[in-house]
Amino acid sequence: MRPVLYSIKSKIVIFAMIATLLPTAGLGLLSFKQNEALIIDSVTRELRVLADNINRQLDLWLTEHTQAIRALSTSNPVIEGLSTLKKQADNPNQGMARQTQTIMSGYLTSVKDKLDEVLELTVFDHTRKPIASSAHTPEVPESPERWTHTSLTKGIIAIPPRWNERYDTATFTVIYPVFSYDSQVIGSISATLNLGRFQRTLLEIKKFSSGEITLLDQNSKVLFSSAANVDHLTSVDLRHLETLPILEESVTHDGLIYQKAITLLHSSENLPVAFLVEQDQSTIQVSWEKLRNRFLEFVGILIVIVTSVALYMGHSIVTPLNRLISAVKEVVEGNLDIYLPMKRRDEIGQLTAIFNQMTDALRNKRVEITAANQAMQQQNQLLQKLSITDGLTGLYNRAKLNTILAEQLARFKRNDRAFCLLMIDVDYFKNINDQLGHIMGDKILVTVASVLHKSIRTVDYAARYGGDEFMAILIETHSSAAIRTAERIRSEVSAACRAFEEHPVEITLSIGIAQSHPDDTTPGDLIARADVALYEAKRLGRNRVHCIDAT
């Protein structure tokens, strides 16, 4: 085959493609670089929006549940209970104090059961001593010795957000002062809030964004995350967190959730926690691949257009020659049914006419050779058939019988499935042949062969052994079934010969049967035993079936 550059059409197409691809590739690389920067900016904006949204939702959640604690600090049972215990401090009455504490504990328990986010409520007296709680062993956060103006109105976070092993969730504890009816601080109330409940809000927000959100405590430990594979046991590389600016710009590094992530860190204003917002860097890769695919589509369309023009330009030069070359190749491969239309009057047209004349001559020669081959094949098939069949009866001859017996003996050795050999002899055939003539004798032999062929299965074999002797091989058949088949053959042959129109005769058969034995090594072994069985059938009076291996 000639190198592709030797083709005129190929040179035109390659030049057109190079002239198209060089400027297109340069513009494509520039657009890819700009697009990557735009995608990173877009992802950063999305992460900022997600972080702001989470911060707002956390503030709403915090405000809602701290207001409930603040309202609890102004409830009558809490104020009256603390007031009563303070009065009893001057006149000690242990029974009355315990009763008051029990009532307050029951009240706190009932309130806690109604507030899903509250895990524990505890009331402290003015000396910061716990006097009533919904828990058997309450947590005792440090209460302020002096309440500032802000803490008096908003309370304080006594225990920052952390993972609480007792409740197996993220919690934080908030404390509010309790005022008497005359606006004196008489104690405080603390509430341990289940921050883990906010994870449901986190997951709801996550549904509308491709980023993942992780809540970190003030020690940069994981509280919970929107990602299923991150929990409070996940370790955080503090060195990476130290490099993250707060809500300024995203940073690409080894992420907490993704192997490579675009990360943004945002701190809450009202709660000492931070939000780590991550998005898989592969999203940029996906966007880049989309741009690349569009670029490739554009280049592909451009190449198709340019190539079509180039092909059209080379069509009038190369196409006639290529058509003639392809036709010659097909002739070499043996396809002579080719005719090339002559549309030109130049040298190529003359060459096309000579080519058509050559293929016509070759087709004529092929027809003659094919006819000779078919005749030879038919003769070979006829010779092959004559070599294995008997000319008079059409059954297998003795040589083919020996081959079949050898194959069946080998098969019997492999699968141990017995078969039977029937040796059939026409009784007194020589006398019948002498009395009625050879034509009638041949008719009797043909009749016996026809009955034998019809009486066996398609998997069985029938052969003329010689003279008036026939044999049948019954595949995978035991002697009992072979006897029944032999009896049917004997009776049907007798009936068929009695039904001759010109000269009905009484014909009987003697049949010997031998079943294959493991000791049979050659066809002669089995034939010898079948011959013994046939001899015994004749000795017993002929017109009968005898099996030497009857079971």
CSV table of N, CA, C and O in Angstrom, one decimal, residues 284-382:
chain,number,residue,atom,x,y,z
A,284,ILE,N,-15.0,21.5,38.9
A,284,ILE,CA,-14.3,22.4,38.0
A,284,ILE,C,-13.9,21.5,36.8
A,284,ILE,O,-14.0,22.0,35.6
A,285,GLN,N,-13.4,20.3,37.1
A,285,GLN,CA,-13.0,19.4,36.0
A,285,GLN,C,-14.2,19.1,35.1
A,285,GLN,O,-14.1,19.1,33.9
A,286,VAL,N,-15.4,18.9,35.7
A,286,VAL,CA,-16.6,18.6,35.0
A,286,VAL,C,-16.9,19.8,34.1
A,286,VAL,O,-17.3,19.6,32.9
A,287,SER,N,-16.9,21.0,34.7
A,287,SER,CA,-17.2,22.2,33.8
A,287,SER,C,-16.2,22.4,32.7
A,287,SER,O,-16.5,22.7,31.6
A,288,TRP,N,-14.9,22.1,33.1
A,288,TRP,CA,-13.9,22.2,32.0
A,288,TRP,C,-14.1,21.1,30.9
A,288,TRP,O,-14.0,21.4,29.7
A,289,GLU,N,-14.5,20.0,31.3
A,289,GLU,CA,-14.8,18.9,30.3
A,289,GLU,C,-16.0,19.3,29.4
A,289,GLU,O,-16.0,19.0,28.2
A,290,LYS,N,-17.0,20.0,30.0
A,290,LYS,CA,-18.1,20.5,29.2
A,290,LYS,C,-17.7,21.5,28.2
A,290,LYS,O,-18.1,21.4,27.0
A,291,LEU,N,-16.8,22.4,28.6
A,291,LEU,CA,-16.3,23.4,27.7
A,291,LEU,C,-15.4,22.7,26.6
A,291,LEU,O,-15.5,23.0,25.4
A,292,ARG,N,-14.6,21.7,27.1
A,292,ARG,CA,-13.8,21.0,26.1
A,292,ARG,C,-14.7,20.3,25.1
A,292,ARG,O,-14.4,20.3,23.9
A,293,ASN,N,-15.7,19.7,25.6
A,293,ASN,CA,-16.6,18.9,24.7
A,293,ASN,C,-17.3,19.9,23.6
A,293,ASN,O,-17.4,19.5,22.5
A,294,ARG,N,-17.7,21.0,24.1
A,294,ARG,CA,-18.3,22.0,23.2
A,294,ARG,C,-17.2,22.5,22.2
A,294,ARG,O,-17.5,22.6,21.0
A,295,PHE,N,-16.0,22.7,22.7
A,295,PHE,CA,-14.9,23.1,21.8
A,295,PHE,C,-14.6,22.0,20.8
A,295,PHE,O,-14.5,22.3,19.6
A,296,LEU,N,-14.6,20.8,21.2
A,296,LEU,CA,-14.3,19.7,20.3
A,296,LEU,C,-15.5,19.5,19.3
A,296,LEU,O,-15.2,19.2,18.1
A,297,GLU,N,-16.7,19.7,19.7
A,297,GLU,CA,-17.8,19.7,18.8
A,297,GLU,C,-17.7,20.8,17.7
A,297,GLU,O,-17.9,20.5,16.5
A,298,PHE,N,-17.3,22.0,18.2
A,298,PHE,CA,-17.1,23.0,17.2
A,298,PHE,C,-16.0,22.7,16.2
A,298,PHE,O,-16.1,22.9,15.0
A,299,VAL,N,-14.8,22.2,16.8
A,299,VAL,CA,-13.7,21.8,15.9
A,299,VAL,C,-14.1,20.7,15.0
A,299,VAL,O,-13.8,20.7,13.8
A,300,GLY,N,-14.9,19.8,15.5
A,300,GLY,CA,-15.3,18.6,14.7
A,300,GLY,C,-16.2,19.1,13.5
A,300,GLY,O,-16.0,18.6,12.4
A,301,ILE,N,-17.1,20.0,13.8
A,301,ILE,CA,-18.0,20.5,12.7
A,301,ILE,C,-17.1,21.3,11.7
A,301,ILE,O,-17.3,21.2,10.5
A,302,LEU,N,-16.2,22.1,12.2
A,302,LEU,CA,-15.3,22.8,11.3
A,302,LEU,C,-14.5,21.9,10.4
A,302,LEU,O,-14.3,22.1,9.2
A,303,ILE,N,-14.0,20.8,11.1
A,303,ILE,CA,-13.2,19.9,10.3
A,303,ILE,C,-14.0,19.2,9.2
A,303,ILE,O,-13.6,19.0,8.1
A,304,VAL,N,-15.3,18.9,9.6
A,304,VAL,CA,-16.2,18.2,8.6
A,304,VAL,C,-16.4,19.1,7.4
A,304,VAL,O,-16.4,18.7,6.3
A,305,ILE,N,-16.6,20.4,7.7
A,305,ILE,CA,-16.9,21.4,6.6
A,305,ILE,C,-15.7,21.5,5.7
A,305,ILE,O,-15.7,21.4,4.5
A,306,VAL,N,-14.5,21.7,6.4
A,306,VAL,CA,-13.3,21.9,5.6
A,306,VAL,C,-12.9,20.6,4.8
A,306,VAL,O,-12.5,20.7,3.7
A,307,THR,N,-13.1,19.5,5.5
A,307,THR,CA,-12.8,18.2,4.8
A,307,THR,C,-13.7,18.0,3.6
A,307,THR,O,-13.3,17.5,2.6
A,308,SER,N,-15.0,18.3,3.8
A,308,SER,CA,-15.9,18.2,2.7
A,308,SER,C,-15.5,19.0,1.5
A,308,SER,O,-15.6,18.5,0.3
A,309,VAL,N,-15.1,20.2,1.8
A,309,VAL,CA,-14.7,21.1,0.7
A,309,VAL,C,-13.4,20.5,0.0
A,309,VAL,O,-13.3,20.5,-1.2
A,310,ALA,N,-12.5,20.0,0.8
A,310,ALA,CA,-11.2,19.4,0.3
A,310,ALA,C,-11.5,18.2,-0.5
A,310,ALA,O,-10.9,17.9,-1.6
A,311,LEU,N,-12.4,17.3,0.0
A,311,LEU,CA,-12.8,16.1,-0.7
A,311,LEU,C,-13.5,16.4,-2.0
A,311,LEU,O,-13.2,15.8,-3.1
A,312,TYR,N,-14.3,17.5,-2.0
A,312,TYR,CA,-14.9,17.9,-3.3
A,312,TYR,C,-13.9,18.3,-4.3
A,312,TYR,O,-14.0,18.0,-5.5
A,313,MET,N,-12.9,19.1,-3.8
A,313,MET,CA,-11.9,19.5,-4.7
A,313,MET,C,-11.1,18.4,-5.3
A,313,MET,O,-10.7,18.4,-6.5
A,314,GLY,N,-10.8,17.3,-4.5
A,314,GLY,CA,-10.1,16.2,-5.1
A,314,GLY,C,-10.9,15.2,-5.7
A,314,GLY,O,-10.3,14.2,-6.3
A,315,HIS,N,-12.2,15.3,-5.7
A,315,HIS,CA,-13.1,14.3,-6.2
A,315,HIS,C,-12.9,14.1,-7.7
A,315,HIS,O,-12.7,12.9,-8.2
A,316,SER,N,-12.8,15.2,-8.5
A,316,SER,CA,-12.7,15.1,-9.9
A,316,SER,C,-11.4,14.5,-10.4
A,316,SER,O,-11.2,14.1,-11.5
A,317,ILE,N,-10.4,14.6,-9.5
A,317,ILE,CA,-9.0,14.1,-9.8
A,317,ILE,C,-8.8,12.7,-9.4
A,317,ILE,O,-8.3,11.9,-10.2
A,318,VAL,N,-9.2,12.3,-8.2
A,318,VAL,CA,-8.8,11.0,-7.6
A,318,VAL,C,-9.9,10.0,-7.7
A,318,VAL,O,-9.6,8.8,-7.9
A,319,THR,N,-11.2,10.4,-7.7
A,319,THR,CA,-12.3,9.4,-7.6
A,319,THR,C,-12.3,8.4,-8.7
A,319,THR,O,-12.4,7.2,-8.5
A,320,PRO,N,-12.2,8.8,-10.0
A,320,PRO,CA,-12.2,7.7,-11.0
A,320,PRO,C,-11.0,6.7,-10.9
A,320,PRO,O,-11.2,5.5,-11.1
A,321,LEU,N,-9.8,7.2,-10.5
A,321,LEU,CA,-8.7,6.3,-10.3
A,321,LEU,C,-9.0,5.3,-9.2
A,321,LEU,O,-8.7,4.1,-9.2
A,322,ASN,N,-9.5,5.9,-8.0
A,322,ASN,CA,-9.8,5.0,-6.9
A,322,ASN,C,-10.8,4.0,-7.2
A,322,ASN,O,-10.7,2.8,-6.7
A,323,ARG,N,-11.8,4.3,-8.0
A,323,ARG,CA,-12.9,3.4,-8.4
A,323,ARG,C,-12.2,2.2,-9.2
A,323,ARG,O,-12.6,1.0,-9.0
A,324,LEU,N,-11.4,2.6,-10.1
A,324,LEU,CA,-10.7,1.5,-10.9
A,324,LEU,C,-9.8,0.7,-10.1
A,324,LEU,O,-9.8,-0.6,-10.2
A,325,ILE,N,-9.0,1.3,-9.1
A,325,ILE,CA,-8.1,0.5,-8.2
A,325,ILE,C,-8.9,-0.4,-7.4
A,325,ILE,O,-8.6,-1.6,-7.2
A,326,SER,N,-10.1,0.0,-6.8
A,326,SER,CA,-10.9,-0.8,-6.0
A,326,SER,C,-11.5,-2.0,-6.7
A,326,SER,O,-11.5,-3.1,-6.2
A,327,ALA,N,-11.9,-1.7,-8.0
A,327,ALA,CA,-12.4,-2.8,-8.8
A,327,ALA,C,-11.4,-3.9,-9.1
A,327,ALA,O,-11.6,-5.1,-9.1
A,328,VAL,N,-10.1,-3.4,-9.4
A,328,VAL,CA,-9.1,-4.4,-9.7
A,328,VAL,C,-8.8,-5.2,-8.4
A,328,VAL,O,-8.6,-6.5,-8.5
A,329,LYS,N,-8.8,-4.6,-7.2
A,329,LYS,CA,-8.6,-5.4,-6.0
A,329,LYS,C,-9.7,-6.4,-5.8
A,329,LYS,O,-9.4,-7.6,-5.4
A,330,GLU,N,-10.9,-6.1,-6.1
A,330,GLU,CA,-12.0,-7.1,-6.0
A,330,GLU,C,-11.8,-8.2,-6.9
A,330,GLU,O,-12.1,-9.4,-6.6
A,331,VAL,N,-11.3,-7.9,-8.1
A,331,VAL,CA,-11.1,-9.0,-9.1
A,331,VAL,C,-10.0,-9.9,-8.6
A,331,VAL,O,-10.1,-11.2,-8.7
A,332,VAL,N,-9.0,-9.3,-8.0
A,332,VAL,CA,-7.9,-10.2,-7.4
A,332,VAL,C,-8.4,-11.0,-6.3
A,332,VAL,O,-8.0,-12.2,-6.1
A,333,GLU,N,-9.4,-10.5,-5.5
A,333,GLU,CA,-10.0,-11.3,-4.4
A,333,GLU,C,-11.0,-12.3,-4.9
A,333,GLU,O,-11.5,-13.1,-4.1
A,334,GLY,N,-11.3,-12.3,-6.2
A,334,GLY,CA,-12.2,-13.3,-6.7
A,334,GLY,C,-13.6,-12.8,-7.1
A,334,GLY,O,-14.4,-13.6,-7.6
A,335,ASN,N,-13.9,-11.6,-6.9
A,335,ASN,CA,-15.2,-11.0,-7.2
A,335,ASN,C,-15.2,-10.5,-8.7
A,335,ASN,O,-14.6,-9.5,-9.0
A,336,LEU,N,-15.8,-11.3,-9.6
A,336,LEU,CA,-15.8,-10.9,-11.0
A,336,LEU,C,-17.1,-10.2,-11.4
A,336,LEU,O,-17.2,-9.8,-12.6
A,337,ASP,N,-18.1,-10.1,-10.5
A,337,ASP,CA,-19.4,-9.5,-10.9
A,337,ASP,C,-19.3,-8.0,-10.7
A,337,ASP,O,-20.0,-7.3,-10.0
A,338,ILE,N,-18.4,-7.4,-11.5
A,338,ILE,CA,-18.1,-5.9,-11.4
A,338,ILE,C,-18.2,-5.4,-12.8
A,338,ILE,O,-17.7,-5.9,-13.8
A,339,TYR,N,-18.9,-4.2,-12.8
A,339,TYR,CA,-19.0,-3.5,-14.1
A,339,TYR,C,-18.9,-2.0,-13.8
A,339,TYR,O,-19.6,-1.5,-12.9
A,340,LEU,N,-18.0,-1.4,-14.4
A,340,LEU,CA,-17.7,0.0,-14.2
A,340,LEU,C,-18.4,0.9,-15.2
A,340,LEU,O,-18.2,0.6,-16.4
A,341,PRO,N,-19.3,1.8,-14.9
A,341,PRO,CA,-19.9,2.7,-15.9
A,341,PRO,C,-18.9,3.6,-16.6
A,341,PRO,O,-18.0,4.1,-15.9
A,342,MET,N,-19.0,3.7,-17.9
A,342,MET,CA,-18.1,4.5,-18.6
A,342,MET,C,-18.8,5.9,-18.9
A,342,MET,O,-19.7,6.1,-19.7
A,343,LYS,N,-18.3,6.9,-18.0
A,343,LYS,CA,-18.9,8.2,-18.1
A,343,LYS,C,-17.9,9.2,-18.8
A,343,LYS,O,-18.3,10.4,-18.9
A,344,ARG,N,-16.7,8.7,-19.1
A,344,ARG,CA,-15.7,9.6,-19.6
A,344,ARG,C,-15.2,9.1,-21.0
A,344,ARG,O,-15.2,7.9,-21.2
A,345,ARG,N,-14.7,10.0,-21.8
A,345,ARG,CA,-14.1,9.6,-23.1
A,345,ARG,C,-12.6,9.7,-23.2
A,345,ARG,O,-12.0,9.5,-24.2
A,346,ASP,N,-12.0,10.0,-22.1
A,346,ASP,CA,-10.6,10.2,-22.1
A,346,ASP,C,-9.9,8.8,-21.8
A,346,ASP,O,-10.5,7.8,-22.0
A,347,GLU,N,-8.6,8.9,-21.5
A,347,GLU,CA,-7.8,7.6,-21.3
A,347,GLU,C,-8.4,6.8,-20.2
A,347,GLU,O,-8.4,5.5,-20.2
A,348,ILE,N,-8.9,7.4,-19.1
A,348,ILE,CA,-9.6,6.6,-18.0
A,348,ILE,C,-10.8,5.9,-18.5
A,348,ILE,O,-11.1,4.7,-18.2
A,349,GLY,N,-11.6,6.5,-19.4
A,349,GLY,CA,-12.7,5.9,-20.0
A,349,GLY,C,-12.3,4.7,-20.8
A,349,GLY,O,-13.0,3.6,-20.8
A,350,GLN,N,-11.2,4.8,-21.6
A,350,GLN,CA,-10.8,3.7,-22.4
A,350,GLN,C,-10.3,2.5,-21.5
A,350,GLN,O,-10.5,1.3,-21.7
A,351,LEU,N,-9.6,2.9,-20.4
A,351,LEU,CA,-9.1,1.9,-19.5
A,351,LEU,C,-10.3,1.2,-18.8
A,351,LEU,O,-10.3,-0.1,-18.6
A,352,THR,N,-11.3,1.9,-18.6
A,352,THR,CA,-12.5,1.3,-18.0
A,352,THR,C,-13.2,0.3,-18.9
A,352,THR,O,-13.6,-0.8,-18.5
A,353,ALA,N,-13.3,0.6,-20.2
A,353,ALA,CA,-13.8,-0.3,-21.2
A,353,ALA,C,-13.0,-1.6,-21.3
A,353,ALA,O,-13.6,-2.7,-21.3
A,354,ILE,N,-11.7,-1.4,-21.3
A,354,ILE,CA,-10.9,-2.7,-21.4
A,354,ILE,C,-11.0,-3.5,-20.1
A,354,ILE,O,-11.1,-4.7,-20.2
A,355,PHE,N,-11.2,-2.8,-18.9
A,355,PHE,CA,-11.4,-3.6,-17.7
A,355,PHE,C,-12.7,-4.4,-17.7
A,355,PHE,O,-12.8,-5.5,-17.3
A,356,ASN,N,-13.8,-3.7,-18.3
A,356,ASN,CA,-15.1,-4.4,-18.4
A,356,ASN,C,-15.0,-5.7,-19.3
A,356,ASN,O,-15.6,-6.7,-19.0
A,357,GLN,N,-14.2,-5.5,-20.4
A,357,GLN,CA,-14.0,-6.7,-21.3
A,357,GLN,C,-13.3,-7.8,-20.6
A,357,GLN,O,-13.6,-9.0,-20.8
A,358,MET,N,-12.3,-7.4,-19.8
A,358,MET,CA,-11.5,-8.4,-19.1
A,358,MET,C,-12.4,-9.2,-18.1
A,358,MET,O,-12.3,-10.4,-18.0
A,359,THR,N,-13.2,-8.5,-17.3
A,359,THR,CA,-14.1,-9.2,-16.3
A,359,THR,C,-15.1,-10.0,-17.0
A,359,THR,O,-15.5,-11.1,-16.5
A,360,ASP,N,-15.6,-9.6,-18.2
A,360,ASP,CA,-16.6,-10.5,-19.0
A,360,ASP,C,-15.9,-11.8,-19.3
A,360,ASP,O,-16.5,-12.9,-19.2
A,361,ALA,N,-14.7,-11.7,-19.8
A,361,ALA,CA,-14.0,-13.0,-20.2
A,361,ALA,C,-13.7,-13.8,-19.0
A,361,ALA,O,-13.9,-15.1,-19.1
A,362,LEU,N,-13.3,-13.2,-17.9
A,362,LEU,CA,-13.1,-14.0,-16.7
A,362,LEU,C,-14.3,-14.7,-16.2
A,362,LEU,O,-14.3,-15.8,-15.7
A,363,ARG,N,-15.5,-14.0,-16.2
A,363,ARG,CA,-16.7,-14.5,-15.8
A,363,ARG,C,-17.1,-15.8,-16.6
A,363,ARG,O,-17.6,-16.8,-16.1
A,364,ASN,N,-16.9,-15.7,-17.9
A,364,ASN,CA,-17.2,-16.8,-18.8
A,364,ASN,C,-16.4,-18.0,-18.4
A,364,ASN,O,-16.9,-19.2,-18.3
A,365,LYS,N,-15.1,-17.8,-18.2
A,365,LYS,CA,-14.2,-18.9,-17.8
A,365,LYS,C,-14.6,-19.5,-16.5
A,365,LYS,O,-14.6,-20.7,-16.2
A,366,ARG,N,-15.0,-18.6,-15.5
A,366,ARG,CA,-15.4,-19.1,-14.2
A,366,ARG,C,-16.7,-20.0,-14.3
A,366,ARG,O,-16.8,-21.0,-13.6
A,367,VAL,N,-17.6,-19.6,-15.2
A,367,VAL,CA,-18.8,-20.4,-15.3
A,367,VAL,C,-18.5,-21.8,-15.8
A,367,VAL,O,-19.0,-22.9,-15.3
A,368,GLU,N,-17.5,-21.9,-16.8
A,368,GLU,CA,-17.1,-23.2,-17.3
A,368,GLU,C,-16.4,-24.0,-16.2
A,368,GLU,O,-16.7,-25.2,-16.0
A,369,ILE,N,-15.6,-23.4,-15.5
A,369,ILE,CA,-14.8,-24.1,-14.4
A,369,ILE,C,-15.8,-24.6,-13.3
A,369,ILE,O,-15.7,-25.7,-12.8
A,370,THR,N,-16.8,-23.7,-13.0
A,370,THR,CA,-17.7,-24.1,-11.9
A,370,THR,C,-18.6,-25.3,-12.3
A,370,THR,O,-18.8,-26.2,-11.5
A,371,ALA,N,-19.0,-25.3,-13.6
A,371,ALA,CA,-19.8,-26.4,-14.1
A,371,ALA,C,-19.0,-27.7,-14.0
A,371,ALA,O,-19.5,-28.8,-13.7
A,372,ALA,N,-17.7,-27.7,-14.4
A,372,ALA,CA,-16.9,-28.8,-14.4
A,372,ALA,C,-16.7,-29.3,-13.0
A,372,ALA,O,-16.7,-30.5,-12.7
A,373,ASN,N,-16.5,-28.4,-12.0
A,373,ASN,CA,-16.3,-28.8,-10.6
A,373,ASN,C,-17.6,-29.4,-10.1
A,373,ASN,O,-17.5,-30.4,-9.3
A,374,GLN,N,-18.7,-28.9,-10.4
A,374,GLN,CA,-20.0,-29.5,-9.9
A,374,GLN,C,-20.2,-30.9,-10.4
A,374,GLN,O,-20.6,-31.8,-9.7
A,375,ALA,N,-19.9,-31.1,-11.7
A,375,ALA,CA,-20.0,-32.4,-12.2
A,375,ALA,C,-19.0,-33.4,-11.5
A,375,ALA,O,-19.4,-34.6,-11.2
A,376,MET,N,-17.8,-32.9,-11.3
A,376,MET,CA,-16.8,-33.8,-10.6
A,376,MET,C,-17.3,-34.1,-9.2
A,376,MET,O,-17.1,-35.2,-8.7
A,377,GLN,N,-17.8,-33.1,-8.5
A,377,GLN,CA,-18.3,-33.3,-7.1
A,377,GLN,C,-19.5,-34.4,-7.1
A,377,GLN,O,-19.5,-35.2,-6.2
A,378,GLN,N,-20.4,-34.3,-8.1
A,378,GLN,CA,-21.5,-35.2,-8.1
A,378,GLN,C,-20.9,-36.7,-8.4
A,378,GLN,O,-21.4,-37.6,-7.7
A,379,GLN,N,-19.9,-36.8,-9.2
A,379,GLN,CA,-19.3,-38.1,-9.4
A,379,GLN,C,-18.7,-38.6,-8.2
A,379,GLN,O,-18.8,-39.8,-7.8
A,380,ASN,N,-18.0,-37.7,-7.5
A,380,ASN,CA,-17.3,-38.1,-6.2
A,380,ASN,C,-18.3,-38.6,-5.2
A,380,ASN,O,-18.1,-39.5,-4.5
A,381,GLN,N,-19.4,-37.8,-5.1
A,381,GLN,CA,-20.5,-38.2,-4.1
A,381,GLN,C,-21.1,-39.6,-4.5
A,381,GLN,O,-21.3,-40.4,-3.6
A,382,LEU,N,-21.3,-39.8,-5.8
A,382,LEU,CA,-21.8,-41.1,-6.2
A,382,LEU,C,-20.9,-42.2,-5.9
A,382,LEU,O,-21.2,-43.3,-5.4
